[in-house]
Coordinates of C-alpha atoms and ligand atoms in Angstrom, one line a residue:
M1124 CA 0.0 0.0 0.0
T1125 CA 1.4 3.4 -0.9
T1126 CA -0.7 5.8 0.9
K1127 CA 1.8 8.1 2.2
P1128 CA 2.6 10.1 -1.2
A1129 CA -1.1 10.9 -1.0
A1130 CA -0.1 13.1 2.0
S1131 CA 1.4 15.6 -0.6
H1132 CA -2.2 16.1 -1.7
L1133 CA -3.0 17.5 1.7
L1134 CA -3.5 21.3 1.5
L1135 CA -3.3 22.7 5.0
S1136 CA -4.8 26.2 5.0
T1137 CA -2.0 28.6 5.3
P1138 CA -2.0 32.4 5.8
R1139 CA -1.6 34.4 2.7
R1140 CA 1.5 33.9 0.7
P1141 CA 4.5 35.9 2.0
P1142 CA 6.3 38.4 -0.3
P1143 CA 9.2 36.8 -2.4
P1144 CA 12.3 36.2 -0.3
P1145 CA 15.4 38.0 -1.0
P1146 CA 17.9 36.2 -3.4
T1147 CA 20.4 35.3 -0.5
S1148 CA 17.7 33.1 1.3
R1149 CA 16.8 31.2 -1.9
L1150 CA 19.1 28.3 -1.3
L1151 CA 17.8 27.9 2.2
L1152 CA 14.3 28.0 0.8
H1153 CA 15.1 25.3 -1.7
L1154 CA 16.6 23.2 0.9
S1155 CA 13.6 23.7 3.2
F1156 CA 11.1 22.7 0.3
F1157 CA 13.3 19.6 -0.4
L1158 CA 13.1 18.7 3.4
L1159 CA 9.3 19.4 3.5
H1160 CA 8.8 17.1 0.4
L1161 CA 11.0 14.5 2.0
H1162 CA 9.0 14.9 5.1
C1163 CA 5.8 14.4 3.3
F1164 CA 6.9 11.1 1.8
T1165 CA 8.7 9.6 4.7
S1166 CA 6.8 10.5 7.7
A1167 CA 3.2 9.5 8.5
L1168 CA 0.4 12.0 8.9
P1169 CA -0.4 13.5 12.4
H1170 CA -2.1 11.2 14.9
Q1171 CA -3.8 14.2 16.5
L1172 CA -5.0 17.8 15.3
S1173 CA -5.3 20.8 17.4
R1174 CA -7.9 23.6 17.4
G1175 CA -7.6 26.0 14.4
F1176 CA -6.8 23.1 12.0
S1177 CA -8.5 23.0 8.6
A1178 CA -7.8 20.8 5.4
H1179 CA -9.3 21.0 1.8
P1180 CA -9.6 18.4 -0.8
S1181 CA -6.9 18.6 -3.5
S1182 CA -8.0 20.2 -6.7
N1183 CA -8.4 16.7 -8.4
P1184 CA -9.5 13.6 -6.5
P1185 CA -6.4 11.4 -5.9
P1186 CA -6.1 8.0 -7.8
P1187 CA -8.0 5.0 -6.6
L1188 CA -6.9 3.5 -3.3
S1189 CA -6.0 0.3 -4.8
S1190 CA -6.4 -1.7 -8.1
S1191 CA -9.3 -3.6 -6.6
S1192 CA -11.0 -0.6 -5.2
S1193 CA -12.5 2.4 -6.9
L1194 CA -12.4 4.6 -3.9
S1195 CA -10.4 7.7 -4.0
F1196 CA -9.3 8.9 -0.7
Q1197 CA -7.3 11.8 0.7
P1198 CA -6.0 11.2 4.2
I1199 CA -5.9 13.9 6.8
L1200 CA -5.3 12.1 10.1
D1201 CA -3.6 8.8 10.8
D1202 CA -4.1 6.3 13.7
P1203 CA -0.7 5.4 15.4
T1204 CA -0.5 2.0 13.7
G1205 CA -1.1 3.5 10.2
N1206 CA -3.9 1.0 9.6
F1207 CA -6.6 3.7 9.6
S1208 CA -6.9 7.2 8.3
L1209 CA -9.6 9.9 8.5
G1210 CA -10.0 11.8 5.3
F1211 CA -12.0 12.8 2.3
L1212 CA -13.5 9.9 0.4
L1213 CA -14.8 10.0 -3.2
L1214 CA -17.4 7.3 -3.7
P1215 CA -17.7 6.4 -7.3
S1216 CA -21.4 5.2 -7.1
P1217 CA -23.2 7.8 -9.3
P1218 CA -23.3 10.5 -8.5
A1219 CA -19.6 10.5 -7.2
L1220 CA -19.8 12.4 -4.0
L1221 CA -17.3 13.7 -1.3
H1222 CA -17.7 12.1 2.1
L1223 CA -15.8 12.2 5.3
A1224 CA -14.7 8.8 6.3
V1225 CA -12.4 6.6 8.4
V1226 CA -10.9 4.1 6.1
H1227 CA -9.1 0.8 6.8
L1228 CA -6.2 1.4 4.5
P1229 CA -4.9 -2.1 3.8
S1230 CA -8.4 -3.1 2.5
A1231 CA -9.7 0.3 1.3
L1232 CA -12.7 -0.2 3.4
P1233 CA -14.6 2.7 5.0
V1234 CA -15.3 1.6 8.5
W1235 CA -17.0 4.8 9.5
R1236 CA -18.6 7.6 7.4
A1237 CA -20.2 10.8 8.6
A1238 CA -24.0 10.8 8.2
P1239 CA -25.3 10.6 4.6
A1240 CA -26.4 14.1 4.3
A1241 CA -22.8 14.9 4.7
S1242 CA -21.9 14.6 1.2
A1243 CA -21.1 17.0 -1.6
R1244 CA -19.2 17.3 -5.0
W1245 CA -15.5 16.9 -4.7
S1246 CA -14.2 20.4 -4.7
D1247 CA -11.0 22.0 -3.3
S1248 CA -13.1 24.7 -1.6
A1249 CA -14.8 22.1 0.4
S1250 CA -13.3 21.8 3.9
L1251 CA -12.9 20.0 7.1
S1252 CA -12.0 22.2 10.1
F1253 CA -11.7 21.8 13.8
N1254 CA -12.3 24.7 16.1
G1255 CA -13.4 22.7 19.1
S1256 CA -16.2 21.2 17.0
L1257 CA -15.4 19.2 13.8
I1258 CA -17.0 20.9 10.8
F1259 CA -17.4 19.5 7.4
S1260 CA -18.4 22.3 4.9
D1261 CA -19.2 22.3 1.1
R1262 CA -17.6 24.5 -1.5
T1263 CA -20.1 27.2 -0.6
G1264 CA -19.1 27.1 3.0
A1265 CA -22.4 25.5 4.0
V1266 CA -22.0 23.1 6.9
L1267 CA -22.8 19.6 5.8
W1268 CA -22.0 17.9 9.0
S1269 CA -20.7 18.8 12.4
A1270 CA -19.6 16.9 15.5
G1271 CA -18.9 18.0 19.1
G1272 CA -20.1 21.3 20.3
S1273 CA -20.1 22.2 24.0
P1274 CA -18.0 21.8 25.7
A1275 CA -15.5 22.6 23.0
G1276 CA -12.8 20.0 22.4
D1277 CA -9.0 20.8 22.3
R1278 CA -7.9 18.0 19.9
L1279 CA -9.1 15.5 17.3
V1280 CA -7.5 12.1 17.7
L1281 CA -7.8 8.9 15.6
L1282 CA -7.3 5.9 17.9
N1283 CA -5.9 2.6 16.8
S1284 CA -9.4 1.0 17.1
S1285 CA -10.5 3.4 14.3
N1286 CA -12.4 5.4 16.8
L1287 CA -12.2 9.2 16.0
Q1288 CA -12.5 11.3 19.1
I1289 CA -12.8 14.9 20.0
Q1290 CA -11.0 15.1 23.4
K1291 CA -10.4 17.8 26.0
L1292 CA -6.7 18.3 27.0
S1293 CA -7.6 16.3 30.2
G1294 CA -8.3 13.4 27.9
S1295 CA -12.1 13.4 28.5
I1296 CA -14.1 12.6 25.5
V1297 CA -16.4 15.2 24.0
W1298 CA -17.4 13.2 21.0
Q1299 CA -16.6 9.9 19.4
S1300 CA -17.4 8.3 16.0
F1301 CA -18.0 5.1 17.8
D1302 CA -21.3 6.6 19.1
S1303 CA -22.6 7.5 15.6
P1304 CA -21.8 4.3 13.6
F1305 CA -22.5 4.2 9.8
D1306 CA -22.9 0.5 8.4
T1307 CA -20.1 -1.1 10.5
L1308 CA -19.3 -1.9 14.1
V1309 CA -15.7 -2.7 14.7
Q1310 CA -14.4 -4.7 17.6
G1311 CA -14.6 -2.9 20.9
Q1312 CA -17.3 -0.4 19.6
N1313 CA -20.6 -0.3 21.7
L1314 CA -23.8 -0.3 19.8
T1315 CA -26.2 1.6 22.4
S1316 CA -29.9 1.4 22.4
S1317 CA -29.9 5.0 21.4
A1318 CA -27.9 4.4 18.2
T1319 CA -28.8 2.7 14.9
L1320 CA -26.5 0.9 12.4
F1321 CA -27.8 1.5 8.9
S1322 CA -26.9 -0.2 5.6
A1323 CA -25.0 2.2 3.4
D1324 CA -28.2 2.8 1.3
R1325 CA -30.3 3.4 4.5
R1326 CA -32.8 0.9 3.6
Y1327 CA -31.9 -1.5 6.4
S1328 CA -31.2 -0.9 10.1
M1329 CA -30.1 -2.7 13.2
R1330 CA -31.2 -1.6 16.6
L1331 CA -31.5 -2.9 20.1
G1332 CA -34.6 -3.7 21.9
T1333 CA -35.2 -4.3 25.6
N1334 CA -33.9 -7.8 25.4
Y1335 CA -33.0 -8.4 21.8
V1336 CA -31.2 -7.1 18.8
A1337 CA -33.1 -7.0 15.4
L1338 CA -32.8 -6.0 11.8
Y1339 CA -35.4 -3.8 10.1
M1340 CA -36.4 -3.0 6.5
A1341 CA -37.7 0.2 5.4
A1342 CA -40.8 -0.5 3.2
G1343 CA -42.2 2.8 2.0
T1344 CA -42.9 4.7 5.1
N1345 CA -43.2 1.5 7.2
T1346 CA -40.5 -0.6 8.9
V1347 CA -40.6 -4.3 9.3
M1348 CA -38.5 -6.3 11.5
Y1349 CA -37.1 -9.3 9.6
W1350 CA -34.5 -10.8 11.9
Q1351 CA -34.3 -10.9 15.6
V1352 CA -32.1 -12.5 18.3
T1353 CA -33.3 -12.6 21.9
A1354 CA -30.9 -12.6 24.8
L1355 CA -30.6 -16.0 26.3
E1356 CA -29.7 -14.5 29.6
E1357 CA -27.5 -17.6 30.4
R1358 CA -24.8 -15.8 32.5
A1359 CA -26.7 -12.9 33.8
E1360 CA -30.5 -11.8 33.7
I1361 CA -31.8 -8.5 32.3
V1362 CA -32.8 -6.4 35.2
K1363 CA -35.8 -4.1 34.6
G1364 CA -34.8 -0.5 35.4
A1365 CA -31.2 -1.3 35.4
G1366 CA -30.7 0.6 32.1
P1367 CA -30.9 -0.5 28.4
I1368 CA -28.8 -3.2 26.9
Y1369 CA -25.9 -2.6 24.5
A1370 CA -24.0 -4.7 22.0
R1371 CA -20.3 -5.0 21.2
V1372 CA -18.2 -7.3 18.9
D1373 CA -15.6 -9.1 21.0
P1374 CA -12.0 -10.0 19.7
L1375 CA -12.8 -13.5 20.8
G1376 CA -15.4 -13.7 17.9
F1377 CA -18.8 -13.0 19.1
L1378 CA -21.4 -10.2 19.4
G1379 CA -22.1 -9.8 23.1
L1380 CA -25.2 -8.1 24.6
Y1381 CA -24.7 -6.5 28.0
Q1382 CA -26.6 -4.7 30.5
N1383 CA -23.4 -3.6 32.2
E1384 CA -19.7 -4.8 32.0
T1385 CA -20.2 -7.6 34.4
A1386 CA -23.7 -8.6 33.2
R1387 CA -23.2 -10.1 29.8
V1388 CA -26.8 -11.4 28.8
H1389 CA -26.1 -12.9 25.4
V1390 CA -23.3 -14.3 23.2
M1391 CA -24.0 -14.5 19.5
A1392 CA -21.0 -16.6 18.4
F1393 CA -19.3 -16.3 15.0
D1394 CA -17.8 -19.2 13.1
T1395 CA -14.4 -18.8 14.7
F1396 CA -15.6 -18.1 18.2
N1397 CA -12.9 -18.8 20.8
R1398 CA -10.5 -20.3 18.3
G1399 CA -7.7 -17.9 19.1
I1400 CA -8.0 -15.8 15.8
P1401 CA -6.0 -12.6 16.4
G1402 CA -7.6 -10.8 13.4
F1403 CA -9.3 -7.3 13.7
R1404 CA -13.0 -8.0 13.5
R1405 CA -16.1 -6.1 12.2
L1406 CA -19.8 -6.6 11.7
T1407 CA -21.4 -4.8 8.8
L1408 CA -25.0 -4.3 7.7
E1409 CA -24.7 -4.8 4.0
T1410 CA -27.0 -3.3 1.3
D1411 CA -28.6 -6.7 0.6
G1412 CA -30.1 -6.5 4.2
N1413 CA -27.7 -9.2 5.5
L1414 CA -25.6 -8.7 8.7
R1415 CA -22.1 -10.2 8.2
A1416 CA -19.0 -10.4 10.5
Y1417 CA -15.4 -10.7 9.2
Y1418 CA -12.0 -10.7 10.5
W1419 CA -8.8 -9.3 8.9
N1420 CA -6.1 -11.9 8.3
A1421 CA -3.5 -9.4 7.0
Y1422 CA -4.6 -9.8 3.4
S1423 CA -8.4 -9.9 3.2
W1424 CA -11.6 -9.9 5.2
V1425 CA -12.6 -13.4 6.0
P1426 CA -16.4 -14.0 6.4
D1427 CA -17.0 -15.3 9.9
F1428 CA -20.8 -14.9 10.3
T1429 CA -23.9 -14.4 8.3
A1430 CA -27.2 -13.6 10.0
I1431 CA -29.3 -14.9 7.0
S1432 CA -27.8 -17.9 5.2
D1433 CA -30.1 -18.4 2.4
V1434 CA -30.6 -15.4 0.1
C1435 CA -34.3 -16.2 -0.3
E1436 CA -34.7 -15.3 3.4
L1437 CA -33.4 -11.7 2.7
P1438 CA -36.5 -9.6 2.8
A1439 CA -36.1 -8.0 -0.8
H1440 CA -34.0 -10.4 -2.5
C1441 CA -36.4 -10.5 -5.6
G1442 CA -37.8 -7.1 -5.1
A1443 CA -41.5 -6.0 -4.6
Y1444 CA -44.1 -8.6 -5.2
G1445 CA -41.3 -11.1 -6.0
V1446 CA -41.0 -14.7 -5.1
C1447 CA -37.9 -16.5 -4.3
T1448 CA -37.5 -20.3 -4.8
M1449 CA -35.7 -21.9 -1.7
A1450 CA -32.3 -23.4 -2.3
K1451 CA -32.1 -22.3 -5.8
G1452 CA -32.4 -18.6 -5.1
D1453 CA -34.3 -18.0 -8.4
C1454 CA -36.6 -15.1 -8.6
G1455 CA -40.1 -15.0 -10.0
C1456 CA -43.2 -12.7 -9.5
L1457 CA -46.1 -13.2 -7.2
D1458 CA -48.3 -12.5 -10.2
E1459 CA -47.7 -15.4 -12.3
D1460 CA -48.4 -13.5 -15.4
R1461 CA -45.2 -11.7 -14.9
T1462 CA -41.7 -13.0 -15.0
G1463 CA -38.2 -11.7 -14.3
D1464 CA -37.5 -8.2 -13.5
G1465 CA -41.0 -7.0 -14.4
C1466 CA -42.8 -7.7 -11.2
L1467 CA -45.3 -5.2 -9.9
P1468 CA -43.8 -1.9 -8.7
S1469 CA -42.9 -1.4 -5.1
D1470 CA -45.3 0.7 -3.2
A1471 CA -45.3 2.9 0.1
G1472 CA -47.7 4.1 2.8
N1473 CA -51.1 2.5 3.2
L1474 CA -54.1 1.8 1.1
C1475 CA -56.5 4.1 2.9
G1476 CA -58.8 5.9 0.5
G1477 CA -57.0 4.0 -2.4
K1478 CA -58.3 1.4 -4.7
F1479 CA -56.6 -2.1 -4.9
W1480 CA -56.9 -5.4 -6.6
E1481 CA -56.2 -8.7 -5.1
L1482 CA -53.6 -11.3 -5.8
R1483 CA -53.6 -14.8 -4.4
R1484 CA -50.7 -17.4 -4.5
T1485 CA -50.5 -20.8 -3.0
G1486 CA -47.3 -22.2 -1.6
V1487 CA -45.8 -18.9 -0.4
E1488 CA -44.7 -17.5 3.0
L1489 CA -42.5 -15.0 4.6
P1490 CA -39.4 -16.4 6.3
Y1491 CA -39.8 -14.0 9.0
K1492 CA -43.6 -14.4 9.5
D1493 CA -43.1 -15.3 13.2
L1494 CA -42.1 -11.7 13.7
L1495 CA -45.5 -10.4 12.3
V1496 CA -48.9 -10.0 14.1
S1497 CA -50.5 -13.2 13.9
Q1498 CA -53.7 -14.8 15.1
K1499 CA -55.6 -18.1 14.8
V1500 CA -58.6 -18.0 12.6
G1501 CA -61.2 -20.6 11.4
S1502 CA -60.8 -20.3 7.7
R1503 CA -58.9 -18.7 4.9
E1504 CA -61.6 -16.4 4.1
E1505 CA -61.7 -15.1 7.7
C1506 CA -58.0 -14.4 7.4
E1507 CA -58.3 -12.6 4.2
S1508 CA -61.3 -10.5 4.9
G1509 CA -59.7 -9.2 8.1
C1510 CA -56.9 -7.8 5.9
Q1511 CA -59.2 -6.8 3.1
R1512 CA -61.2 -4.5 5.4
N1513 CA -58.0 -2.9 6.9
C1514 CA -56.4 -0.4 4.6
S1515 CA -53.2 -0.6 6.7
C1516 CA -52.9 -4.3 5.8
W1517 CA -51.2 -5.2 2.5
G1518 CA -51.5 -8.8 2.7
A1519 CA -52.2 -11.9 4.7
L1520 CA -50.7 -15.4 4.8
Y1521 CA -52.8 -18.2 5.9
N1522 CA -51.6 -21.7 7.0
N1523 CA -54.4 -24.3 6.3
A1524 CA -52.7 -26.8 8.5
T1525 CA -52.3 -24.7 11.6
G1526 CA -55.1 -22.1 11.2
N1527 CA -52.5 -19.3 11.6
C1528 CA -53.1 -15.9 9.9
Y1529 CA -50.2 -13.6 9.6
R1530 CA -50.9 -9.9 8.8
M1531 CA -48.4 -7.8 6.6
D1532 CA -48.8 -4.1 7.7
F1533 CA -46.2 -3.0 5.1
P1534 CA -46.1 -3.0 1.3
V1535 CA -45.3 -6.3 -0.2
E1536 CA -41.7 -7.2 -0.7
T1537 CA -40.2 -10.6 -1.6
L1538 CA -42.0 -13.9 -0.5
L1539 CA -40.6 -17.4 -0.3
A1540 CA -42.0 -20.1 -2.5
T1541 CA -42.2 -23.3 -0.3
G1542 CA -44.5 -25.4 -2.4
D1543 CA -46.5 -26.2 0.6
R1544 CA -50.1 -26.3 -0.6
H1545 CA -51.3 -25.5 3.0
R1546 CA -49.9 -22.1 2.7
V1547 CA -52.0 -19.4 1.0
G1548 CA -51.0 -15.8 0.3
Y1549 CA -53.4 -12.9 -0.2
F1550 CA -52.0 -9.5 -1.4
K1551 CA -53.1 -6.1 -2.3
V1552 CA -52.0 -4.3 -5.3
R1553 CA -52.6 -0.6 -5.7
N1554 CA -54.8 0.2 -8.7
A1555 CA -52.9 3.2 -9.9
R1556 CA -50.3 1.4 -12.2
S1557 CA -50.7 -1.4 -14.5
G1558 CA -52.2 -4.6 -13.1
K1559 CA -55.2 -6.9 -13.6
E1560 CA -57.5 -3.9 -14.2
G1561 CA -54.4 -2.1 -15.5
K1562 CA -54.4 -4.5 -18.7
K1563 CA -56.8 -1.9 -20.1
E1564 CA -54.2 0.6 -19.5
P1565 CA -52.2 0.3 -22.6
L1566 CA -55.4 1.5 -24.5
V1567 CA -55.8 4.3 -21.9
G1568 CA -52.2 5.0 -22.5
L1569 CA -52.5 5.0 -26.2
V1570 CA -55.4 7.4 -26.0
A1571 CA -53.3 9.6 -23.7
V1572 CA -50.4 9.6 -26.2
L1573 CA -52.9 10.4 -29.0
V1574 CA -54.6 13.2 -27.0
V1575 CA -51.3 14.8 -25.7
G1576 CA -49.2 13.8 -28.7
L1577 CA -51.3 14.8 -31.7
P1578 CA -51.1 18.5 -30.9
V1579 CA -47.3 18.2 -30.1
F1580 CA -46.8 16.5 -33.3
A1581 CA -48.9 18.9 -35.2
G1582 CA -47.0 21.8 -33.6
V1583 CA -43.6 20.2 -34.4
A1584 CA -44.7 19.4 -37.9
M1585 CA -46.2 23.0 -38.4
F1586 CA -42.9 24.5 -37.0
G1587 CA -40.8 22.1 -39.2
A1588 CA -42.8 23.1 -42.2
Y1589 CA -42.5 26.7 -41.4
R1590 CA -38.7 26.4 -40.9
M1591 CA -38.4 24.6 -44.1
W1592 CA -40.5 27.1 -45.9
E1593 CA -38.4 29.8 -44.3
Y1594 CA -35.2 28.1 -45.4
R1595 CA -36.4 27.3 -48.9
R1596 CA -37.4 30.9 -49.2
R1597 CA -33.9 32.0 -48.1
A1598 CA -31.7 29.3 -49.6
G1599 CA -33.7 28.5 -52.6
G1600 CA -35.0 25.1 -51.7
A1601 CA -32.1 23.2 -50.2
L1602 CA -33.2 20.6 -47.7
M1603 CA -32.5 21.2 -43.9
E1604 CA -32.5 18.4 -41.6
E1605 CA -32.7 20.4 -38.5
G1606 CA -36.4 20.9 -39.2
I1607 CA -37.3 17.4 -38.0
S1608 CA -36.8 18.1 -34.1
P1609 CA -35.4 15.1 -32.3
G1610 CA -37.0 16.7 -29.2
S1611 CA -40.4 15.5 -30.2
Y1612 CA -39.7 11.8 -29.7
K1613 CA -37.8 12.5 -26.4
E1614 CA -40.8 14.3 -25.0
F1615 CA -43.0 11.4 -25.8
K1616 CA -40.6 9.0 -24.3
N1617 CA -40.5 10.9 -21.1
S1618 CA -44.3 11.3 -20.8
S1619 CA -45.7 8.9 -18.2
S1620 CA -48.2 7.5 -20.5
F1621 CA -45.6 6.5 -23.0
R1622 CA -43.5 4.7 -20.1
E1623 CA -46.6 2.9 -19.1
I1624 CA -47.1 1.4 -22.5
E1625 CA -43.3 0.4 -22.5
L1626 CA -43.8 -1.0 -19.0
S1627 CA -46.8 -3.1 -19.8
G1628 CA -45.2 -4.1 -23.1
S1629 CA -42.1 -5.3 -21.5
G1630 CA -43.7 -6.7 -18.4
R1631 CA -45.0 -9.8 -20.1
Ligands
LIG231 C1 -16.9 26.6 15.4 O1 -17.5 27.1 14.1 C2 -18.8 26.9 14.0 C3 -19.3 27.3 12.6 O2 -18.5 28.4 12.1 C4 -19.5 27.7 15.1 O3 -20.9 27.6 15.1 C5 -19.0 27.3 16.4 O4 -19.6 28.2 17.4 C6 -17.5 27.4 16.6 N1 -17.1 26.9 17.8 C7 -16.1 27.4 18.6 C8 -15.8 26.7 19.8 O5 -15.5 28.4 18.4
LIG232 C1 -4.0 0.4 20.8 O1 -3.9 1.3 21.8 C2 -4.0 0.8 23.1 C3 -4.1 1.9 24.0 O2 -3.8 3.1 23.5 C4 -2.9 -0.2 23.3 O3 -3.2 -0.8 24.6 C5 -3.0 -1.2 22.2 O4 -2.0 -2.2 22.4 C6 -2.9 -0.6 20.9 N1 -3.2 -1.8 19.9 C7 -2.4 -1.9 18.8 C8 -2.8 -3.0 18.0 O5 -1.6 -1.1 18.6
LIG233 C1 -18.5 0.5 26.0 O1 -19.5 0.7 27.0 C2 -18.7 0.3 28.4 C3 -19.9 0.3 29.3 O2 -20.6 1.4 29.4 C4 -17.8 1.3 28.7 O3 -17.1 0.9 29.8 C5 -16.7 1.3 27.5 O4 -15.8 2.4 27.7 C6 -17.4 1.5 26.3 N1 -16.4 1.5 25.1 C7 -16.3 2.5 24.3 C8 -15.2 2.3 23.4 O5 -16.9 3.5 24.3
LIG234 C1 -24.7 -5.2 36.6 O1 -26.0 -5.7 36.4 C2 -26.5 -6.7 37.4 C3 -27.8 -7.2 37.0 O2 -27.8 -7.8 35.8 C4 -26.3 -6.2 38.7 O3 -26.6 -7.2 39.6 C5 -25.0 -5.7 39.1 O4 -24.8 -4.9 40.3 C6 -24.6 -4.6 38.0 N1 -23.2 -4.1 38.1 C7 -22.9 -3.0 38.0 C8 -21.4 -2.6 38.2 O5 -23.7 -2.1 37.8
LIG235 C1 -2.3 -3.0 11.6 O1 -0.9 -3.1 11.2 C2 -0.2 -4.2 11.6 C3 1.1 -4.0 11.3 O2 1.4 -3.1 10.3 C4 -0.8 -5.4 11.1 O3 -0.2 -6.6 11.6 C5 -2.3 -5.6 11.5 O4 -2.8 -6.7 10.9 C6 -3.0 -4.4 11.0 N1 -4.4 -4.4 11.5 C7 -5.4 -4.2 10.8 C8 -6.7 -4.3 11.5 O5 -5.3 -3.9 9.6
LIG236 C1 -55.9 -2.1 11.1 O1 -54.6 -2.7 11.4 C2 -53.7 -1.9 12.1 C3 -52.3 -2.4 12.2 O2 -52.3 -3.9 12.5 C4 -54.3 -1.8 13.5 O3 -53.7 -1.0 14.3 C5 -55.7 -1.3 13.4 O4 -56.4 -1.3 14.6 C6 -56.6 -2.0 12.4 N1 -57.8 -1.3 12.1 C7 -59.0 -1.9 12.3 C8 -60.2 -1.1 12.0 O5 -59.1 -3.2 12.5
LIG237 C1 -57.5 -26.8 3.8 O1 -57.6 -27.9 4.6 C2 -58.8 -28.6 4.4 C3 -59.0 -29.7 5.4 O2 -57.8 -30.1 5.9 C4 -58.9 -29.1 3.0 O3 -60.1 -29.7 2.7 C5 -58.7 -27.9 2.1 O4 -58.7 -28.4 0.6 C6 -57.4 -27.3 2.3 N1 -57.3 -26.2 1.5 C7 -56.1 -25.8 0.9 C8 -56.1 -24.7 0.1 O5 -55.1 -26.4 1.2

């Protein structure tokens, strides 16, 4: 890893340039420039920064961190081991945005990022400054993100654990990045009940409850719990009123749940639990909704724990109204008229005041059905009608063998195909877009295209004809291609009615 040369990109803000020195001191100046460069290439970045510090991104983003990574990173502050750096990160995912991040340099992996609103275009007038608070501003000077506050800190320190701290001179901690996790918990980092771990796209989250840790999916404006581990309380019991529990990845290879340091209430063991693996560990909530643990073996991150082992059990593996076939992981659609990527569009909110049509499918279930509201009912009809009448219900799953009825109070995502004929699913689909009734829509769409489109076409044609006439009049009849405006087709393509036709056309 050659990260040190990047240090020369670091532009510390300096006072206005001094006047040119007299010729006698030129040699000295050259010498000091040489030494400065040498310094930049040989010594590490600082491990701590004092009040008054500020840094700017270089005018061009530095080259990618490694051949296998597309991240550009400009370090500002190193930890004492040189394993971690705080700096400006350019994430390539479109649009490429500037973030503030702590990166594990050997793997080019960001282990912490400032909250997602804290991103901007890469610009050398963006800045990170420390005046007691840490302040990340965009090129206009607008504050994107800040940390600390009162009391004001005296120094910014990056610890060898990857924890970024604002400290007082006394060593007391004013703020630490460990308390505001992004998508990763590293070993030794506490996840408290007041913090949330999010996937990088913010769709999934991990939070603690009174006696459990759980994963949630955002489905429209709702959230649904799809994975939960309840504390076994083997070594210690959770005492009511003795404070909330917290979680921490242990170097021995487990996620521990604690009520206090002496009261460990649960051990969620990783594969290498207690096998003496010295590697640095992390737990990451990934963008597929899975929670995975890894350890660093000096070359790569070795997977060590996966919360959900079958992809079909991921809550959105096949998208909205999708069906996943167990073991094979193949995706299909709940609506058997549709296949592949053309399932029904995802929805949000509830159906109160809106119209819907109904879809039934035998042999499907939700892997996390036991986390849903359920009740015993006498028949499938009873299960369905309870959902049908309630506009915050999007679907119901009935098990004919047990009489259990599970209610889905969130927009329909991926279901699991089990082939079990006892299980029947009932789902609502909003009327607005193409669907069963929507099969008439192509006609409606066509009418819309004609109604909206004809005048446009007529206008374009008349304009074209006018231009042609004008040109012919001036240039004596030579043909001009410009008259046929390409904009007219584009306008059509962008109109929603046209898209609807394309959608229903490709959805088959
Ligand atoms: C640091 O700067 C911010 C933004 O300019 C300001 O709001 C804050 O009061 C400053 N803090 C101190 C301790 O000067
Ligand atoms: C990290 O720092 C702590 C205390 O500052 C120290 O005890 C520990 O040995 C360090 N770990 C590594 C890997 O340098
Ligand atoms: C984690 O929480 C425990 C108990 O509150 C505390 O003693 C410890 O210092 C915390 N660790 C970090 C890194 O904040
Ligand atoms: C930790 O919690 C247990 C109850 O689970 C309690 O008995 C014990 O006194 C607590 N210890 C401390 C140091 O608070
Ligand atoms: C940190 O650096 C040391 C030595 O350079 C290395 O042995 C260790 O694996 C590194 N740790 C991490 C987490 O990268
Ligand atoms: C509809 O379902 C929601 C969510 O389960 C529930 O809170 C509400 O009471 C139900 N409304 C009726 C009228 O049953
Ligand atoms: C449900 O169970 C009843 C009796 O066990 C059976 O007659 C019926 O066909 C089953 N329906 C379905 C959809 O499996």
